[in-house]
Each structure stands twice: as C-alpha cells, then as structure tokens.
Coordinates of C-alpha atoms in Angstrom, one line a residue:
X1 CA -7.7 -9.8 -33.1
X2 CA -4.6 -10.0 -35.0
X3 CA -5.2 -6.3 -36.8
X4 CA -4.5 -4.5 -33.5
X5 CA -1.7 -2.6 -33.4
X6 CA -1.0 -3.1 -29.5
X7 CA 2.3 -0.6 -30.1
X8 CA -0.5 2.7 -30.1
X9 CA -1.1 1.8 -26.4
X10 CA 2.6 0.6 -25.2
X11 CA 3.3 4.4 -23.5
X12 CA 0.0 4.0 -21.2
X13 CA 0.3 2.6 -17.6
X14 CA -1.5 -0.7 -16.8
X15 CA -4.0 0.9 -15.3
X16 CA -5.2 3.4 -18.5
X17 CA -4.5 0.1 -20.8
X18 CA -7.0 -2.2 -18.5
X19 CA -9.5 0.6 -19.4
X20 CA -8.9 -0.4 -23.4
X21 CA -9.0 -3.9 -22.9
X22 CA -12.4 -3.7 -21.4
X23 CA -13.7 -1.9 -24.3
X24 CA -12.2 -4.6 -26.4
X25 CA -14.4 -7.4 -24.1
X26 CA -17.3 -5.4 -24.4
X27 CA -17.7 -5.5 -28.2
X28 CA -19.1 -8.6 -27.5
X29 CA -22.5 -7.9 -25.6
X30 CA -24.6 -10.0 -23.1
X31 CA -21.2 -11.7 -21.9
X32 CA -19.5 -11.9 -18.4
X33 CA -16.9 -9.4 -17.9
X34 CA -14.5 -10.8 -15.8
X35 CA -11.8 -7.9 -14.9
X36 CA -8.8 -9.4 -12.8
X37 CA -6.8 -6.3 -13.4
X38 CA -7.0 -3.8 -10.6
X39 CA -6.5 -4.7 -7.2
X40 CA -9.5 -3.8 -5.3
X41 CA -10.8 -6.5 -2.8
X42 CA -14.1 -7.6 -2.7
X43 CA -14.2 -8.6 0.8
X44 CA -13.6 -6.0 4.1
X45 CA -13.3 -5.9 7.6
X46 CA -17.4 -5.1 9.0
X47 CA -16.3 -5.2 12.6
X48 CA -14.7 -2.0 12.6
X49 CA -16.8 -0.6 10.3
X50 CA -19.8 -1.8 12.9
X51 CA -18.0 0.2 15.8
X52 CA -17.7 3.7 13.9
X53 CA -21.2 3.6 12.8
X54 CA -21.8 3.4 16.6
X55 CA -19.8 5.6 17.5
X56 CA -21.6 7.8 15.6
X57 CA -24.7 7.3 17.1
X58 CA -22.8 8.1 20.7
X59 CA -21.2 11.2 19.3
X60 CA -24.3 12.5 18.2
X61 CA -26.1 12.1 21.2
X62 CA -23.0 14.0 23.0
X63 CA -23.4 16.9 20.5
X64 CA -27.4 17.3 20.5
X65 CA -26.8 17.9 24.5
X66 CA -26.1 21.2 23.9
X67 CA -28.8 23.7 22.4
X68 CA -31.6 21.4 22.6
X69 CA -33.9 24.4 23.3
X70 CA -33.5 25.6 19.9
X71 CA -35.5 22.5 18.5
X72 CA -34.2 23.1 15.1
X73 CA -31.3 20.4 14.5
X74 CA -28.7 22.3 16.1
X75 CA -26.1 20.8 18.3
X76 CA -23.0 21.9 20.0
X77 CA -18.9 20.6 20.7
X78 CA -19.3 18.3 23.7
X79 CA -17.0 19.3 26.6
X80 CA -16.4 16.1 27.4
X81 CA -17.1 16.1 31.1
X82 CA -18.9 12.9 32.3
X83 CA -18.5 11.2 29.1
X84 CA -17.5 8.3 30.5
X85 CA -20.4 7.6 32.6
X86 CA -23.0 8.8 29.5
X87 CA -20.9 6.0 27.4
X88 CA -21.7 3.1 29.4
X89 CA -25.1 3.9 30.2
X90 CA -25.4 3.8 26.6
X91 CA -23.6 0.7 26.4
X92 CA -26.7 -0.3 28.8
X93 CA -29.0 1.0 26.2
X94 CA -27.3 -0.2 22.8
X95 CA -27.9 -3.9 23.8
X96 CA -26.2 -7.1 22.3
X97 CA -24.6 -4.7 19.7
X98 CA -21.2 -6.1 18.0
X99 CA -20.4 -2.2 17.2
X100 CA -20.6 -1.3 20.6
X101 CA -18.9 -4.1 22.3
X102 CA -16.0 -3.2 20.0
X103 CA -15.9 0.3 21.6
X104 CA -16.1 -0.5 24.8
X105 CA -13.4 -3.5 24.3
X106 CA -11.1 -0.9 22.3
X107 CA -11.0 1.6 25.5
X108 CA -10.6 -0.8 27.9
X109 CA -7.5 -2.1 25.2
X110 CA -6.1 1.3 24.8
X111 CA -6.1 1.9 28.7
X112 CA -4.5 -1.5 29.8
X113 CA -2.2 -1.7 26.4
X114 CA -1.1 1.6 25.5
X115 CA -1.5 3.7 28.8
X116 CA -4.5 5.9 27.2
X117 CA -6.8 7.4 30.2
X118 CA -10.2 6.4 29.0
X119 CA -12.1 9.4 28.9
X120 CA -9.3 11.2 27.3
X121 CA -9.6 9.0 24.2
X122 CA -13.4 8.8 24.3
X123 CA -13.9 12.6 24.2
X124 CA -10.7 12.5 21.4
X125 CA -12.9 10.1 19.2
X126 CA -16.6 11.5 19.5
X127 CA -15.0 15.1 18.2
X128 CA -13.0 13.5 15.5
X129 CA -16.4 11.8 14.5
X130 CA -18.2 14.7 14.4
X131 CA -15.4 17.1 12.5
X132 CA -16.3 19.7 14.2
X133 CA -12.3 20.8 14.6
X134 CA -9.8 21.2 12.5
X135 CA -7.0 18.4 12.9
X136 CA -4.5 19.3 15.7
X137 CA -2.0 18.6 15.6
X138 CA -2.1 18.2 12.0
X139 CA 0.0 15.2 11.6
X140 CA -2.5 12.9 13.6
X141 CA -4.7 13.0 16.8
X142 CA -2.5 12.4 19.7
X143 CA -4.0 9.2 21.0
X144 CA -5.1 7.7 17.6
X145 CA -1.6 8.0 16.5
X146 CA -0.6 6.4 19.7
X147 CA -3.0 3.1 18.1
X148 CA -1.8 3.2 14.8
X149 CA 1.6 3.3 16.0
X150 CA 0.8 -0.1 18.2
X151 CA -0.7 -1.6 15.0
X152 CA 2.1 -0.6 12.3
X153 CA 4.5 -1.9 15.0
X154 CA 3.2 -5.3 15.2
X155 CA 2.6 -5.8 11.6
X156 CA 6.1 -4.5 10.4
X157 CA 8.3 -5.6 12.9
X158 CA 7.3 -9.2 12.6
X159 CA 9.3 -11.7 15.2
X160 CA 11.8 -8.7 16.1
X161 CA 11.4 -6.8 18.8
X162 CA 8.8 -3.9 18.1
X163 CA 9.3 -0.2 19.3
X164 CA 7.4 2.7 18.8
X165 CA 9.8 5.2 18.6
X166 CA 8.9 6.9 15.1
X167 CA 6.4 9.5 13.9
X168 CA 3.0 9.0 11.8
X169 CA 1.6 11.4 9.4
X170 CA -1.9 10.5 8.5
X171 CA -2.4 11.0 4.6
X172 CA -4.8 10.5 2.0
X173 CA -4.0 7.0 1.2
X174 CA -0.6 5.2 0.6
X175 CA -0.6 7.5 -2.7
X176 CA -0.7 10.9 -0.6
X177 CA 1.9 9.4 1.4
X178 CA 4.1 8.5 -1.5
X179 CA 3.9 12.1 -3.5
X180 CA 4.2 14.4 -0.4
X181 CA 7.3 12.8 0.3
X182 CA 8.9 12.7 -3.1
X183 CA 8.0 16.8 -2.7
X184 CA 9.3 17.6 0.5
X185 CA 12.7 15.8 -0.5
X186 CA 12.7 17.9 -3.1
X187 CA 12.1 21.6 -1.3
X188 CA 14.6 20.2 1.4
X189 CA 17.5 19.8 -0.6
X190 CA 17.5 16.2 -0.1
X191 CA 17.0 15.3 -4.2
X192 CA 17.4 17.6 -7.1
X193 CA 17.3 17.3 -10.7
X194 CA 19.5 14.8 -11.9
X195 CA 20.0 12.7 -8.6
X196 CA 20.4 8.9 -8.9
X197 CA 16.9 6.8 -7.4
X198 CA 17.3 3.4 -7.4
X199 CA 14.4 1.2 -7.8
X200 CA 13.5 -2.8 -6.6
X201 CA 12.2 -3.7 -10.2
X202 CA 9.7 -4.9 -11.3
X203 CA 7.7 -2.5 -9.4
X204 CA 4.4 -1.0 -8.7
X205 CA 3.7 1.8 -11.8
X206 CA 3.9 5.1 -10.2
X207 CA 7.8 4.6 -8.9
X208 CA 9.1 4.0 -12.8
X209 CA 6.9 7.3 -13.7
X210 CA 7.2 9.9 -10.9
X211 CA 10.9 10.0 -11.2
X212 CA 10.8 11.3 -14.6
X213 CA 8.6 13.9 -14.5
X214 CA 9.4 17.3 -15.4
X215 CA 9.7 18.5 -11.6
X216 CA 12.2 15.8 -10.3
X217 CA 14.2 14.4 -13.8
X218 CA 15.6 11.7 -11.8
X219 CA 18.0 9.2 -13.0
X220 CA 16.1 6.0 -12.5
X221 CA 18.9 3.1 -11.5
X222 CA 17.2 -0.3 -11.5
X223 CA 18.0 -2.7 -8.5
X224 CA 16.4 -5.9 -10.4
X225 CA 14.8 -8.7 -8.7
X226 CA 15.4 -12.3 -10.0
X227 CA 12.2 -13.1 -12.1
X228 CA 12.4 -16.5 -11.2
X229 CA 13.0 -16.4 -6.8
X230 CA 11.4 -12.6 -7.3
X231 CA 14.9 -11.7 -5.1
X232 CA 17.4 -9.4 -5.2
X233 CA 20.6 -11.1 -6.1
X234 CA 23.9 -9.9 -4.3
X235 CA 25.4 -8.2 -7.3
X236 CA 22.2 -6.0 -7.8
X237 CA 22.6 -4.9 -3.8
X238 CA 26.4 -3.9 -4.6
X239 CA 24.9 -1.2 -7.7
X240 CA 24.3 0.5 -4.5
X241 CA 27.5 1.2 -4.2
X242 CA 27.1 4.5 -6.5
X243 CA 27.4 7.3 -4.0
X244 CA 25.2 9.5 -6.5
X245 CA 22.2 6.8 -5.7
X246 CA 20.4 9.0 -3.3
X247 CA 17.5 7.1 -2.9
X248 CA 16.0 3.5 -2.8
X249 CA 12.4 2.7 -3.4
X250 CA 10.9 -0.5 -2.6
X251 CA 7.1 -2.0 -2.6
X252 CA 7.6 -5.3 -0.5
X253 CA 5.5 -7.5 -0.8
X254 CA 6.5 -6.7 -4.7
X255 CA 3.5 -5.4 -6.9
X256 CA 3.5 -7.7 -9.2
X257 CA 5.0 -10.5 -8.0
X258 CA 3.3 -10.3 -4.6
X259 CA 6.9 -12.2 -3.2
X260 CA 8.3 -10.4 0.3
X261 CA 11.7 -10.6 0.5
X262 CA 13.1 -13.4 2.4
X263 CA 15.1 -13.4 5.6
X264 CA 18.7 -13.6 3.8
X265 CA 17.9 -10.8 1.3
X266 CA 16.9 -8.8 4.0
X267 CA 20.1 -9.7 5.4
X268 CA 22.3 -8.9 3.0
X269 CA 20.3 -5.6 2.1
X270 CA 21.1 -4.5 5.6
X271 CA 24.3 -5.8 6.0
X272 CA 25.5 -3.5 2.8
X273 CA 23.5 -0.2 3.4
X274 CA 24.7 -0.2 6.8
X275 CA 28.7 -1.2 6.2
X276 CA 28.4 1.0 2.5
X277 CA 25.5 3.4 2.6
X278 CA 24.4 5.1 5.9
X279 CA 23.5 8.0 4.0
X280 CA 20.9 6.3 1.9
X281 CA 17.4 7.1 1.5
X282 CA 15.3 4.6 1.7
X283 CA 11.6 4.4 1.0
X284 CA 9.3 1.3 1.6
X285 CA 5.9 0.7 0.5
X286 CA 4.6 -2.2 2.2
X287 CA 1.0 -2.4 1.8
X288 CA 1.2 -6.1 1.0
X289 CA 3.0 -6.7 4.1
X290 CA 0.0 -7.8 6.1
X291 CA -1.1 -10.8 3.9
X292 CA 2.7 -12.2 4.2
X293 CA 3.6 -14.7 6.6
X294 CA 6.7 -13.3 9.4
X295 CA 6.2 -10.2 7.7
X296 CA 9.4 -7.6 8.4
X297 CA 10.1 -4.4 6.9
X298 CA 12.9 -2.7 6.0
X299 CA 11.3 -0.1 8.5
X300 CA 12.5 -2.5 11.1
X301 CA 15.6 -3.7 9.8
X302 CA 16.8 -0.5 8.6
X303 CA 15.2 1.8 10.9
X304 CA 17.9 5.1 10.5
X305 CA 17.6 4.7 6.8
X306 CA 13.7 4.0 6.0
X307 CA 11.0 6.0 5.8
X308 CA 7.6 3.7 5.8
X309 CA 4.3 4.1 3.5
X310 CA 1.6 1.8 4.9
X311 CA -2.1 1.7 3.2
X312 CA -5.2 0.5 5.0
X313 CA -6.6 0.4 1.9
X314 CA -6.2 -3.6 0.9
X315 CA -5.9 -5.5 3.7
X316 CA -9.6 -4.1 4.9
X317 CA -10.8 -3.2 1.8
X318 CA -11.1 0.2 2.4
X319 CA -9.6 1.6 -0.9
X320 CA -12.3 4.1 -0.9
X321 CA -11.5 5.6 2.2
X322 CA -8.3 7.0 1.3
X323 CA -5.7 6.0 4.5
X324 CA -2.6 5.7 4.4
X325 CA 0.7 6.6 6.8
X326 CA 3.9 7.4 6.3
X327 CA 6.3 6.8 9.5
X328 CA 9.8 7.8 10.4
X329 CA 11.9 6.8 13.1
X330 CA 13.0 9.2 15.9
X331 CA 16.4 9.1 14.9
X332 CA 16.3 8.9 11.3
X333 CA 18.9 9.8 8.2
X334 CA 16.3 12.6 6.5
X335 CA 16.9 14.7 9.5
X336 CA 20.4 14.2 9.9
X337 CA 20.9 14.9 6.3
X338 CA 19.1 18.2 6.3
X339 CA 21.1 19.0 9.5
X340 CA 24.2 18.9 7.2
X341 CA 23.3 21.1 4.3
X342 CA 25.2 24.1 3.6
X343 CA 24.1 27.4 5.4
X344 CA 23.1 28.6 2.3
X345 CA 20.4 26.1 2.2
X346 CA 19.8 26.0 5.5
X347 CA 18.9 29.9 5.4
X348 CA 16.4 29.3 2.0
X349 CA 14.7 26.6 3.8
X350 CA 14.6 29.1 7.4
X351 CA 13.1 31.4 4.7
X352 CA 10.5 29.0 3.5
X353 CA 9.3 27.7 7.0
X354 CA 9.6 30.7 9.1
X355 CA 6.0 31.1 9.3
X356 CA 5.5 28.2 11.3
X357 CA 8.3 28.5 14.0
X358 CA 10.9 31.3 15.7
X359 CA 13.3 28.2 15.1
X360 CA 12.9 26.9 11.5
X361 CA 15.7 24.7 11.4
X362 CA 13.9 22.4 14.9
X363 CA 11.1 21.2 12.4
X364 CA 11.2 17.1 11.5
X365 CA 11.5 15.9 8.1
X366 CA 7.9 14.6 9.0
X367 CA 6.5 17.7 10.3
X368 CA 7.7 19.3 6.8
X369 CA 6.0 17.0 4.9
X370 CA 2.9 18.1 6.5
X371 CA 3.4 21.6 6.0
X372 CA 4.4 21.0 2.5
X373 CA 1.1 19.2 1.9
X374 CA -0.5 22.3 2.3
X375 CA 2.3 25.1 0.8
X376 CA 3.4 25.6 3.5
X377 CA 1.5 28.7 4.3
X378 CA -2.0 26.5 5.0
X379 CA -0.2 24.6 7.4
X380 CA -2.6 25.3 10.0
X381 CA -5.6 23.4 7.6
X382 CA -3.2 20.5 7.2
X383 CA -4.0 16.9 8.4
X384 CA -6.1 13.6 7.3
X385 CA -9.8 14.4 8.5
X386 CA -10.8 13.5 11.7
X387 CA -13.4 11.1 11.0
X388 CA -11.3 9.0 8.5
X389 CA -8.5 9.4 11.6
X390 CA -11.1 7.6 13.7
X391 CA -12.2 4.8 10.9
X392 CA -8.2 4.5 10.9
X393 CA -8.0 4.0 14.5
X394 CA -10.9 1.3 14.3
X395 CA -9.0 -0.9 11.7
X396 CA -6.1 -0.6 13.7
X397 CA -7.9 -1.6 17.1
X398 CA -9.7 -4.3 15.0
X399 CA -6.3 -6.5 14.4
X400 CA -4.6 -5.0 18.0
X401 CA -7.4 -6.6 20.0
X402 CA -7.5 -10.0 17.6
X403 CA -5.5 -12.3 19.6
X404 CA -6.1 -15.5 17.8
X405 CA -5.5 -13.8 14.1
X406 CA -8.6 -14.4 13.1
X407 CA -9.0 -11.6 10.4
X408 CA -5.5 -11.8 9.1
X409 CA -6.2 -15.7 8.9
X410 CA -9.3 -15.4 7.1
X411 CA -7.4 -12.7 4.9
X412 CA -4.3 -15.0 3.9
X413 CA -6.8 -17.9 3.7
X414 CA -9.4 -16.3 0.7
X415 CA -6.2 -14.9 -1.9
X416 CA -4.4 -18.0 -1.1
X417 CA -7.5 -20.2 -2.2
X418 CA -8.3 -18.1 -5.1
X419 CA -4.6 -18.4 -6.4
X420 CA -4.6 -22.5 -6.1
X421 CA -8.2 -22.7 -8.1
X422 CA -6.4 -20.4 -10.5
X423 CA -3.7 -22.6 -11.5
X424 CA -5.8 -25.7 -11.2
X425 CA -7.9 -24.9 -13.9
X426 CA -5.0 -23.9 -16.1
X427 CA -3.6 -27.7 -15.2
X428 CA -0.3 -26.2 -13.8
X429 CA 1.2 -27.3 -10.4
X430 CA 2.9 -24.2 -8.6
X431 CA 5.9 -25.5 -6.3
X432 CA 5.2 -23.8 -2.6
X433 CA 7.1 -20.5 -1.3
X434 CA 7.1 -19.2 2.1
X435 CA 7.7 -15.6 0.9
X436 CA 4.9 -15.7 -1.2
X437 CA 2.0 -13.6 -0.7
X438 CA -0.5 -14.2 -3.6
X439 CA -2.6 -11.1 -3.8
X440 CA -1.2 -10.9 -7.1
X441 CA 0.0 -13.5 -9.6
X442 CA 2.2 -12.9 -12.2
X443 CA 1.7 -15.6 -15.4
X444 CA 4.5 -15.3 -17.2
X445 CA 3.7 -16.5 -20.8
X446 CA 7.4 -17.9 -21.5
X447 CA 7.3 -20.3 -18.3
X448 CA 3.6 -21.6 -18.9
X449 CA 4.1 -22.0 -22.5
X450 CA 7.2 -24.1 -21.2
X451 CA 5.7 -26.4 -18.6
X452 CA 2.6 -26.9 -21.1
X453 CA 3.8 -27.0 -24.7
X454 CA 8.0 -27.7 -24.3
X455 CA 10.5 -24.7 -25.2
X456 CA 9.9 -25.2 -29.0
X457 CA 6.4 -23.5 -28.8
X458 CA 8.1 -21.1 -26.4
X459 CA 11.0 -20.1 -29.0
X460 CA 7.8 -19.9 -31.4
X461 CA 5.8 -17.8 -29.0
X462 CA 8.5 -15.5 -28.6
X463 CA 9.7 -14.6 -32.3
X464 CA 6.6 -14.2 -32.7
X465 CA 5.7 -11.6 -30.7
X466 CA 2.5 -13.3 -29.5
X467 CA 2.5 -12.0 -25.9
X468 CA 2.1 -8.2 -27.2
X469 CA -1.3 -9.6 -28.8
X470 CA -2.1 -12.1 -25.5
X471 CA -4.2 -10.0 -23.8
X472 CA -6.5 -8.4 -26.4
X473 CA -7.1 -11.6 -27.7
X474 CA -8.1 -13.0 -24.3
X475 CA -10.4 -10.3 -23.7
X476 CA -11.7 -10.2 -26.7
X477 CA -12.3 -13.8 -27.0
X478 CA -13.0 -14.4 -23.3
X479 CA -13.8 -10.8 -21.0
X480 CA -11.5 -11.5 -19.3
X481 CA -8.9 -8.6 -18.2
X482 CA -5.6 -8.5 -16.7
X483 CA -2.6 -6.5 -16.9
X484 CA 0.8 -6.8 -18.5
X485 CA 3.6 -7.4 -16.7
X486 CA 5.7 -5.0 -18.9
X487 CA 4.1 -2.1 -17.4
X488 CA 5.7 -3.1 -14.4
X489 CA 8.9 -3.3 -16.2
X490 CA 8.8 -7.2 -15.9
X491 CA 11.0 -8.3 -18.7
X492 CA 9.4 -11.1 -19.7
X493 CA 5.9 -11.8 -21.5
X494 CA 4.0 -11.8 -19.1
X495 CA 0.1 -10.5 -17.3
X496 CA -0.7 -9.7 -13.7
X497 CA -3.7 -11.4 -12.1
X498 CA -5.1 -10.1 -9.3
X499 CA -6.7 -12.8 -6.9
X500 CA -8.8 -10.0 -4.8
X501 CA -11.5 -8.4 -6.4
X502 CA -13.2 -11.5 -7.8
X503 CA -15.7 -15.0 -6.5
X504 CA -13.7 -18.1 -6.5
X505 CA -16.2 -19.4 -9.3
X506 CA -15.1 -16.7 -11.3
X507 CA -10.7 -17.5 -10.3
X508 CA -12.0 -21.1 -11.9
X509 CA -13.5 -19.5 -15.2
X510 CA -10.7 -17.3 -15.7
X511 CA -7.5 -20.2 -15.0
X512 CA -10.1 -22.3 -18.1
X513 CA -9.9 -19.4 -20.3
X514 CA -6.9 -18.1 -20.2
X515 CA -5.7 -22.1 -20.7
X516 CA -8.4 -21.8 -23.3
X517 CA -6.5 -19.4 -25.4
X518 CA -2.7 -20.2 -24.6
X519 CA -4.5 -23.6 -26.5
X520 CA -4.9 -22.0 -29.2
X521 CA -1.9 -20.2 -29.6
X522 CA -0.4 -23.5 -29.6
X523 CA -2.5 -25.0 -32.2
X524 CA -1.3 -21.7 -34.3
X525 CA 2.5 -23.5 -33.7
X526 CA 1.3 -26.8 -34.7
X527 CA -0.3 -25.8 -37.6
X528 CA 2.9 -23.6 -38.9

C-alpha cells in the first residue's frame, strides 16, 4: 500500500474519506468488513418504540370513528371527547402489552410529574400520530415540549438543581439544530462576515468547516484541549479574552475524544465568561452527554450565555429518525443582544419579520430561528412533524419514568465493555478516568507506538510519515475502517474508533488487527 498518495484525499472530511477506505478493504473479496468509523449504534431503545407503535393502533381506532359509513378507508380528526374512557377500555382490550403499559404509565407520569391533565395530552398525542395538522405552535406541541423539557433537564443539569425555564425548538436532528442557528445569528445581526468563533478543538467536523463557508467567512479561533487530559488548560480559557470572539462552540462530551469536561474546567470556564465575557455566545452540543457519568452542561452552568443542541439520535439509536432540540434559557444573552442593536438594524430586522407580528421586535431568538427555518415567509409550515414530536416524547418518557437507570446503565455498560475488549487485544492497559465517556476512542499512534515499541520507533514512526499511510494499510490489509484524527484537527497521528456500531467479537478482532499492523510497522524499524 505504500504507492498511495494519501495527500489527494487530505481536503475531504472523515466522513467522505471512510467512504475511500472501504473501497480500499473491498479490493479484497469474500472478507469481513469491519467499519468502526461512523458512529451509528447498533443497539436502541424498543420500549418506546413498543409504545408508539401502540399508540398507533389507538389513534387509528379514534380516527376510523368518524365516517365509518363511507366503508372506503376513510377516517376523520378525533374531537377528542371521551378519549379517556375509549383509552382504557382499550387498555382492557390490548392485554399484557409492554407498548401499552408504557402509555398508560407515561399519562399517569405526565399528570402526577409535570401537571399535564390527562386527556389533554392523550388527544395531543393521537393527532400528532396521525399528522393530520400542521405543527402548532411550530416550535413544539405544547405538552410534548413540556416532557422533553423534563427529560433535557434531568440529563444536563446533572447533581445541580434542574429548572425548566428555557424554550425547545424541535428540529430535524442535532444537525438542523446546529445550521438553523448559525443562520439566524447571521440575519440577526448577531455574526457577520469576519467575526471571531472560537472553537473547543479537536472537535466534531462540521464546526471546523461551517465557519468558513462563503456565507459566514468566520475567523475560526481555536480554544485547544490538552491531547493528553482532553481539557482545556487555563491559558486557552484566557484567549477568550478577545472581545472580537463572538462566539464559542463546544461538543461535550468531545467528538473524538469522547472526554466531558471535568468539574474544575467547568469551573474555571464559568468563572472567566462570567467575570470577562457576559456578552459571549456560546453554543453546546452535547449529544454525548447522556453516556457520561454526573453529566453537566454548560447549559446549566452558564445558562444566560448558552444556547443547547441535544440529539436523540445516539443514546437510543434513533439516527434515522432525525431529532434533535435546541433550547434557550428564558433570560438568555441572544435576546439581550439583539435588544441592543442599532435602530438601523432593528428597523431591517422589523422589515424582515413583519409578517409574523404587529410587534416584530417581541419575537425570541428561538422563535426566529423557527421562522428562519422556513424563510421566513413559510413560517406557518414550520415545525418538526408531529409524529417524530411524539416518538420524541416517548424516548423522553422512556428515561423520565426509569427510576432505577436501567437503560442509561445498560447504555454506559455495552460502550464501556466494548472499549476494555478493544485495548485488551491490542495488550495495552488504559489508566481509568471519570470524565471519560468511551463512545469513541481516539488511538493515538505516537502514544501506542510509545507504550509498545519505546520512543525510538516513535521518532521513527514520525519522520517517517507512517501515520498518513496507517489507515489504508490497515484496511487494506485487514477491513478494518476508522477515521483519522486529523480531520478532527487532532494534532497528533492518530484514528478515531467508534465503540457503537459493532459486536463485541468484532471490538476483539479489530484491537488484534490493528496490533497486527502497528507489528509490522515496527518490524519495518527493526529491519532499517
């Protein structure tokens, strides 16, 4: 594999590059392909998933109550009068069903928890099932926001006291959530060309590219985490200093390096933004949050500042569905901020949201970012659909009624089993750390080559450029396929593993494999 030149792909993301490396493990047929590159879990949460499909069956039976005469698979919007009772006498009817001793747990839960009158929610849910409305309001069904709220409370907030006093906007996945933002900053005022973003490097892909791209032509600051604690070292913090950073973007849990921060960098993150940088924008992606141990946001800890991206899309392995939120506090510095633009501004953006209200200048950040997600002008189509707002509202319910953890537990417990087999069978011993998460792994070629082979081969590896070749050979020689670490703007050789999307047999094969080859590579150094 040594004719490849690996500098024709260096400007593609990890994710186009994964797609050359399989063709590269493919050229040799009849031969597991093992691809540990994309993040997709193979495992998901079937309760919730049990409940909707029941729900279905109940909403169905509400709509086909109306024009039954017609005989010709026609049904009507149920009114909702007397759902209640038609519920549980098909709870009567449904039997030992897990689905629908889910439902009826998850009203009685929403009535006692949240204050949600019970047929209220019902009715809410067998409409969004059946779609038969468009989303209003757009931003999120009144009472399943109500339950997502509950849920990204209690996952973000952690040990601190949790509140609910912030907005959701349902989107299309934590990707929706991150580009309708990044617009509406933009048409606000709030960033323009040449603005300062800082970002928590290494990070996840799309933050190191969606800042340069012809409509924004952001400045891209790096706030750099340590590569070996994966923290953010004091004098990084202080480059926030720069009053023309406008914005912070964080992923924590970090993507790669699948490390939260820990309770003193969160600390002394909060400490300086609130002493030095009230103004700042912060955004925080924290889909990994819910595999961490303690996890707390910067949502929580920085609530005026930070605006939240959540995904539903790992943690119950629902990538496919497309779900994803992005909340706001009630008091929050995006408002305030747009509050305080120049009345020459503030008359543009009357202009471009006059449409929607007699008062222009009353509409949330939040609230324009759903009307931006439609121009505006289809403001009135906006909104998640309603029956991925109701699958939302299961997952949610799922974790809210799980007392004892057991999902999350069973979560943490398959990735953290997965990343011990991995490093087994490449004969390394990892030393524990409570901030780590382990969804991903990060092998960084310089520190294995280290602990295996002494800093000789690793001065060796290194002028020779072996980690640019590292995994073409591998694939090539093995199937397997990861991703490199550069595209993350990791600085070191290194390739991302991700310990979700595969069997624990196959973790085992791919730690022998990849051991297999950095083997090799060091008979190469012996031989020299």
């Amino acid at each position: 594999m040594s004719n490849i030149d690996f500098s024709q792909f260096e400007n593609l993301s990890p994710f186009e590059l994964k797609d050359k490396l399989i063709e590269v493990a493919k050229t040799t047929p009849d031969r597991m392909l093992m691809d540990a590159g994309r993040g997709n879990p193979n495992f998901l949460a079937t309760l919730p998933r049990h409940a909707f499909l029941r729900l279905g069956d109940f909403a169905m039976q509400e709509a086909e109550r109306n024009y039954a005469y017609l005989d010709a698979g026609f049904g009507g919007i149920p009114d909702g009068k007397g759902i209640v009772e038609r519920f549980d006498t098909f709870i009567g009817k449904a039997g030992d069903s897990e689905g629908v001793r889910f439902l009826e747990k998850a009203l009685s839960y929403a009535k006692d928890r949240l204050g949600i009158d019970k047929q209220e929610f019902l009715n809410e849910l067998v409409l969004a099932f059946l779609g038969c409305n468009y989303p209003v309001p757009p931003r999120m069904l009144v009472n399943i926001e109500k339950v997502v709220k509950q849920y990204i409370a209690e996952e973000m907030y952690g040990p601190m006291p949790t509140t609910t006093n912030f907005d959701l906007f349902a989107t299309e996945g934590g990707t929706a959530s991150m580009t309708y933002t990044f617009q509406t900053m933009f048409h606000n005022g709030l960033l323009k060309k040449g603005d300062k973003v800082a970002l928590t490097t290494p990070i996840f892909t799309p933050y190191l590219e969606i800042p340069e791209l012809s409509e924004y032509e952001l400045e891209i600051v790096e706030i750099r985490l340590d590569e070996e604690t994966w923290q953010l070292p004091q004098s990084e913090i202080e480059k926030l200093a720069d009053e023309q950073i406008k914005l912070l973007c964080v992923v924590n849990p970090a993507n790669p390096a699948s490390v939260k921060f820990s309770d003193d960098t969160l600390d002394r993150l909060t400490a300086f933004v609130e002493e030095q940088r009230k103004d700042l924008f912060i955004i925080t992606d924290d889909v990994y949050g819910t595999f961490a141990d303690n996890f707390v946001s910067l949502f929580a800890k920085l609530p005026y500042n930070t605006l939240c991206v959540y995904s539903f899309s790992k943690y119950f392995g629902a990538t496919g569905w497309r779900l994803g939120t992005i909340a706001i506090q009630d008091n929050n510095v995006f408002d305030d901020a747009m509050r305080a633009l120049p009345e020459a501004q503030q008359l543009q953006l009357d202009d471009r949201y006059k449409t929607l209200t007699p008062t222009p200048r009353d509409i949330k950040f939040i609230d324009r970012i759903v009307a931006d997600s439609r121009a505006v002008a289809l403001n009135h189509t906006a909104g998640l659909s309603l029956p991925q707002q109701v699958q939302m509202a299961m997952f949610s319910l799922n974790c809210l009624m799980d007392l004892e953890d057991k999902y999350k537990e069973a979560c943490k417990r398959i990735i953290r089993e997965r990343f011990n087999t991995l490093y087994e069978n490449m004969g390394i011993t990892v030393e524990e750390d409570k901030d780590r998460v382990d969804y991903y792994t990060l092998l960084e070629l310089d520190t294995l080559g280290g602990k295996l082979y002494g800093d000789e081969f690793v001065e060796w590896f290194k002028a020779s450029n072996k980690g640019k070749d590292f995994l073409f050979r591998l694939a090539h020689e093995t199937g397997v396929i990861l991703l490199p670490g550069k595209g993350f703007d990791v600085v070191h050789a290194s390739v991302r593993v991700s310990l979700a999307n595969l069997t624990h047999h196959e973790y085992e094969l791919i730690g022998r494999e990849t051991r297999r080859v950095l083997d090799e590579y060091f008979q190469e150094f012996m031989a020299q």
